Amino acid sequence: MSIPIKVRAGNGEIKALISHPTENGLRKDSKTGQLVPAHFINSVIIMLNGKTVLDGQWSGGVSKDPFITLRVKGMKAGDRVNLSVRDNMGDTGSVEASAS
């Protein structure tokens, strides 16, 4: 995961590219004909200086390697941003960055 963070005129912009394979559970394996099990991100949490600014609950309709943008009022250089994700298989990941 990467979180480039930009701050302009007192407003922040958080951009995150989340690497994830994502399967919606509807695609059939071309060799076996069996359905490929669903594997998708179901929770995304973005915190700014320890305060939650986004708590998203996703489903299998989200694309592979999703890219999200979030604008936050009053964000300034040096603020800490933490992004945490969890998928339906129980895998988790998080990353932290400072606004510049």
JSON list of C-alpha atoms in Angstrom, two decimals:
[
{"chain": "A", "resi": 1, "resn": "MET", "atom": "CA", "xyz": [0.00, 0.00, 0.00]},
{"chain": "A", "resi": 2, "resn": "SER", "atom": "CA", "xyz": [1.09, 3.52, -0.58]},
{"chain": "A", "resi": 3, "resn": "ILE", "atom": "CA", "xyz": [-0.36, 6.76, 0.78]},
{"chain": "A", "resi": 4, "resn": "PRO", "atom": "CA", "xyz": [0.86, 9.89, -0.96]},
{"chain": "A", "resi": 5, "resn": "ILE", "atom": "CA", "xyz": [-0.41, 12.88, 1.04]},
{"chain": "A", "resi": 6, "resn": "LYS", "atom": "CA", "xyz": [-0.72, 16.44, -0.19]},
{"chain": "A", "resi": 7, "resn": "VAL", "atom": "CA", "xyz": [-1.65, 19.53, 1.78]},
{"chain": "A", "resi": 8, "resn": "ARG", "atom": "CA", "xyz": [-2.94, 22.65, 0.03]},
{"chain": "A", "resi": 9, "resn": "ALA", "atom": "CA", "xyz": [-4.26, 25.88, 1.61]},
{"chain": "A", "resi": 10, "resn": "GLY", "atom": "CA", "xyz": [-5.18, 24.22, 4.91]},
{"chain": "A", "resi": 11, "resn": "ASN", "atom": "CA", "xyz": [-6.99, 21.32, 3.26]},
{"chain": "A", "resi": 12, "resn": "GLY", "atom": "CA", "xyz": [-5.42, 17.90, 2.94]},
{"chain": "A", "resi": 13, "resn": "GLU", "atom": "CA", "xyz": [-5.80, 15.28, 0.27]},
{"chain": "A", "resi": 14, "resn": "ILE", "atom": "CA", "xyz": [-5.09, 11.65, 1.08]},
{"chain": "A", "resi": 15, "resn": "LYS", "atom": "CA", "xyz": [-4.60, 9.31, -1.85]},
{"chain": "A", "resi": 16, "resn": "ALA", "atom": "CA", "xyz": [-4.14, 5.58, -1.32]},
{"chain": "A", "resi": 17, "resn": "LEU", "atom": "CA", "xyz": [-3.50, 2.72, -3.73]},
{"chain": "A", "resi": 18, "resn": "ILE", "atom": "CA", "xyz": [-4.33, -0.57, -2.01]},
{"chain": "A", "resi": 19, "resn": "SER", "atom": "CA", "xyz": [-2.76, -3.63, -3.64]},
{"chain": "A", "resi": 20, "resn": "HIS", "atom": "CA", "xyz": [-5.20, -6.55, -3.37]},
{"chain": "A", "resi": 21, "resn": "PRO", "atom": "CA", "xyz": [-6.04, -9.44, -5.77]},
{"chain": "A", "resi": 22, "resn": "THR", "atom": "CA", "xyz": [-9.85, -9.25, -5.27]},
{"chain": "A", "resi": 23, "resn": "GLU", "atom": "CA", "xyz": [-12.26, -11.94, -6.43]},
{"chain": "A", "resi": 24, "resn": "ASN", "atom": "CA", "xyz": [-16.01, -11.42, -6.22]},
{"chain": "A", "resi": 25, "resn": "GLY", "atom": "CA", "xyz": [-16.85, -15.14, -5.97]},
{"chain": "A", "resi": 26, "resn": "LEU", "atom": "CA", "xyz": [-18.75, -15.23, -9.29]},
{"chain": "A", "resi": 27, "resn": "ARG", "atom": "CA", "xyz": [-15.89, -16.04, -11.70]},
{"chain": "A", "resi": 28, "resn": "LYS", "atom": "CA", "xyz": [-15.33, -19.65, -12.74]},
{"chain": "A", "resi": 29, "resn": "ASP", "atom": "CA", "xyz": [-11.86, -21.14, -13.01]},
{"chain": "A", "resi": 30, "resn": "SER", "atom": "CA", "xyz": [-11.27, -21.83, -16.72]},
{"chain": "A", "resi": 31, "resn": "LYS", "atom": "CA", "xyz": [-9.55, -25.18, -16.04]},
{"chain": "A", "resi": 32, "resn": "THR", "atom": "CA", "xyz": [-11.84, -26.70, -13.41]},
{"chain": "A", "resi": 33, "resn": "GLY", "atom": "CA", "xyz": [-15.12, -24.88, -14.01]},
{"chain": "A", "resi": 34, "resn": "GLN", "atom": "CA", "xyz": [-15.41, -24.31, -10.25]},
{"chain": "A", "resi": 35, "resn": "LEU", "atom": "CA", "xyz": [-16.19, -20.91, -8.79]},
{"chain": "A", "resi": 36, "resn": "VAL", "atom": "CA", "xyz": [-13.14, -19.01, -7.55]},
{"chain": "A", "resi": 37, "resn": "PRO", "atom": "CA", "xyz": [-13.77, -18.20, -3.85]},
{"chain": "A", "resi": 38, "resn": "ALA", "atom": "CA", "xyz": [-14.61, -14.59, -2.97]},
{"chain": "A", "resi": 39, "resn": "HIS", "atom": "CA", "xyz": [-11.60, -12.60, -1.71]},
{"chain": "A", "resi": 40, "resn": "PHE", "atom": "CA", "xyz": [-12.17, -8.89, -1.20]},
{"chain": "A", "resi": 41, "resn": "ILE", "atom": "CA", "xyz": [-11.40, -5.96, 1.11]},
{"chain": "A", "resi": 42, "resn": "ASN", "atom": "CA", "xyz": [-14.26, -5.54, 3.56]},
{"chain": "A", "resi": 43, "resn": "SER", "atom": "CA", "xyz": [-12.93, -2.84, 5.90]},
{"chain": "A", "resi": 44, "resn": "VAL", "atom": "CA", "xyz": [-10.95, 0.37, 5.29]},
{"chain": "A", "resi": 45, "resn": "ILE", "atom": "CA", "xyz": [-10.16, 2.76, 8.13]},
{"chain": "A", "resi": 46, "resn": "ILE", "atom": "CA", "xyz": [-8.27, 6.05, 7.74]},
{"chain": "A", "resi": 47, "resn": "MET", "atom": "CA", "xyz": [-7.20, 7.92, 10.86]},
{"chain": "A", "resi": 48, "resn": "LEU", "atom": "CA", "xyz": [-5.77, 11.43, 11.12]},
{"chain": "A", "resi": 49, "resn": "ASN", "atom": "CA", "xyz": [-3.72, 12.03, 14.28]},
{"chain": "A", "resi": 50, "resn": "GLY", "atom": "CA", "xyz": [-5.53, 9.12, 15.97]},
{"chain": "A", "resi": 51, "resn": "LYS", "atom": "CA", "xyz": [-9.04, 10.30, 15.01]},
{"chain": "A", "resi": 52, "resn": "THR", "atom": "CA", "xyz": [-11.11, 8.28, 12.51]},
{"chain": "A", "resi": 53, "resn": "VAL", "atom": "CA", "xyz": [-11.94, 10.27, 9.36]},
{"chain": "A", "resi": 54, "resn": "LEU", "atom": "CA", "xyz": [-13.13, 7.32, 7.23]},
{"chain": "A", "resi": 55, "resn": "ASP", "atom": "CA", "xyz": [-14.58, 3.96, 8.27]},
{"chain": "A", "resi": 56, "resn": "GLY", "atom": "CA", "xyz": [-15.62, 2.14, 5.11]},
{"chain": "A", "resi": 57, "resn": "GLN", "atom": "CA", "xyz": [-17.30, -1.25, 4.84]},
{"chain": "A", "resi": 58, "resn": "TRP", "atom": "CA", "xyz": [-16.75, -2.70, 1.35]},
{"chain": "A", "resi": 59, "resn": "SER", "atom": "CA", "xyz": [-17.91, -5.81, -0.52]},
{"chain": "A", "resi": 60, "resn": "GLY", "atom": "CA", "xyz": [-16.98, -7.88, -3.56]},
{"chain": "A", "resi": 61, "resn": "GLY", "atom": "CA", "xyz": [-18.08, -5.10, -5.91]},
{"chain": "A", "resi": 62, "resn": "VAL", "atom": "CA", "xyz": [-14.84, -3.13, -5.37]},
{"chain": "A", "resi": 63, "resn": "SER", "atom": "CA", "xyz": [-12.17, -3.49, -8.05]},
{"chain": "A", "resi": 64, "resn": "LYS", "atom": "CA", "xyz": [-8.76, -5.14, -7.83]},
{"chain": "A", "resi": 65, "resn": "ASP", "atom": "CA", "xyz": [-6.11, -2.75, -6.42]},
{"chain": "A", "resi": 66, "resn": "PRO", "atom": "CA", "xyz": [-8.56, 0.04, -5.49]},
{"chain": "A", "resi": 67, "resn": "PHE", "atom": "CA", "xyz": [-7.47, 3.69, -5.44]},
{"chain": "A", "resi": 68, "resn": "ILE", "atom": "CA", "xyz": [-9.20, 6.08, -3.05]},
{"chain": "A", "resi": 69, "resn": "THR", "atom": "CA", "xyz": [-8.97, 9.84, -2.53]},
{"chain": "A", "resi": 70, "resn": "LEU", "atom": "CA", "xyz": [-10.16, 11.62, 0.59]},
{"chain": "A", "resi": 71, "resn": "ARG", "atom": "CA", "xyz": [-10.14, 15.37, 1.27]},
{"chain": "A", "resi": 72, "resn": "VAL", "atom": "CA", "xyz": [-9.79, 16.49, 4.88]},
{"chain": "A", "resi": 73, "resn": "LYS", "atom": "CA", "xyz": [-10.44, 20.05, 6.02]},
{"chain": "A", "resi": 74, "resn": "GLY", "atom": "CA", "xyz": [-7.85, 21.70, 8.27]},
{"chain": "A", "resi": 75, "resn": "MET", "atom": "CA", "xyz": [-5.11, 19.14, 7.69]},
{"chain": "A", "resi": 76, "resn": "LYS", "atom": "CA", "xyz": [-1.60, 20.54, 7.99]},
{"chain": "A", "resi": 77, "resn": "ALA", "atom": "CA", "xyz": [2.01, 19.51, 7.37]},
{"chain": "A", "resi": 78, "resn": "GLY", "atom": "CA", "xyz": [3.22, 17.01, 9.96]},
{"chain": "A", "resi": 79, "resn": "ASP", "atom": "CA", "xyz": [-0.18, 15.43, 10.60]},
{"chain": "A", "resi": 80, "resn": "ARG", "atom": "CA", "xyz": [-0.04, 11.61, 10.89]},
{"chain": "A", "resi": 81, "resn": "VAL", "atom": "CA", "xyz": [-2.26, 9.51, 8.65]},
{"chain": "A", "resi": 82, "resn": "ASN", "atom": "CA", "xyz": [-2.85, 5.79, 9.24]},
{"chain": "A", "resi": 83, "resn": "LEU", "atom": "CA", "xyz": [-4.66, 3.52, 6.77]},
{"chain": "A", "resi": 84, "resn": "SER", "atom": "CA", "xyz": [-5.74, 0.03, 7.85]},
{"chain": "A", "resi": 85, "resn": "VAL", "atom": "CA", "xyz": [-7.48, -2.61, 5.73]},
{"chain": "A", "resi": 86, "resn": "ARG", "atom": "CA", "xyz": [-8.93, -6.07, 6.38]},
{"chain": "A", "resi": 87, "resn": "ASP", "atom": "CA", "xyz": [-10.25, -8.57, 3.87]},
{"chain": "A", "resi": 88, "resn": "ASN", "atom": "CA", "xyz": [-12.87, -11.30, 4.13]},
{"chain": "A", "resi": 89, "resn": "MET", "atom": "CA", "xyz": [-10.14, -13.96, 4.56]},
{"chain": "A", "resi": 90, "resn": "GLY", "atom": "CA", "xyz": [-8.88, -12.23, 7.73]},
{"chain": "A", "resi": 91, "resn": "ASP", "atom": "CA", "xyz": [-5.73, -10.74, 6.18]},
{"chain": "A", "resi": 92, "resn": "THR", "atom": "CA", "xyz": [-4.86, -7.25, 7.41]},
{"chain": "A", "resi": 93, "resn": "GLY", "atom": "CA", "xyz": [-2.47, -4.48, 6.49]},
{"chain": "A", "resi": 94, "resn": "SER", "atom": "CA", "xyz": [-1.73, -0.95, 7.56]},
{"chain": "A", "resi": 95, "resn": "VAL", "atom": "CA", "xyz": [0.56, 1.91, 6.67]},
{"chain": "A", "resi": 96, "resn": "GLU", "atom": "CA", "xyz": [1.33, 5.26, 8.30]},
{"chain": "A", "resi": 97, "resn": "ALA", "atom": "CA", "xyz": [2.61, 8.46, 6.73]},
{"chain": "A", "resi": 98, "resn": "SER", "atom": "CA", "xyz": [3.10, 12.13, 7.56]},
{"chain": "A", "resi": 99, "resn": "ALA", "atom": "CA", "xyz": [1.55, 14.98, 5.62]},
{"chain": "A", "resi": 100, "resn": "SER", "atom": "CA", "xyz": [4.11, 17.17, 3.93]}
]
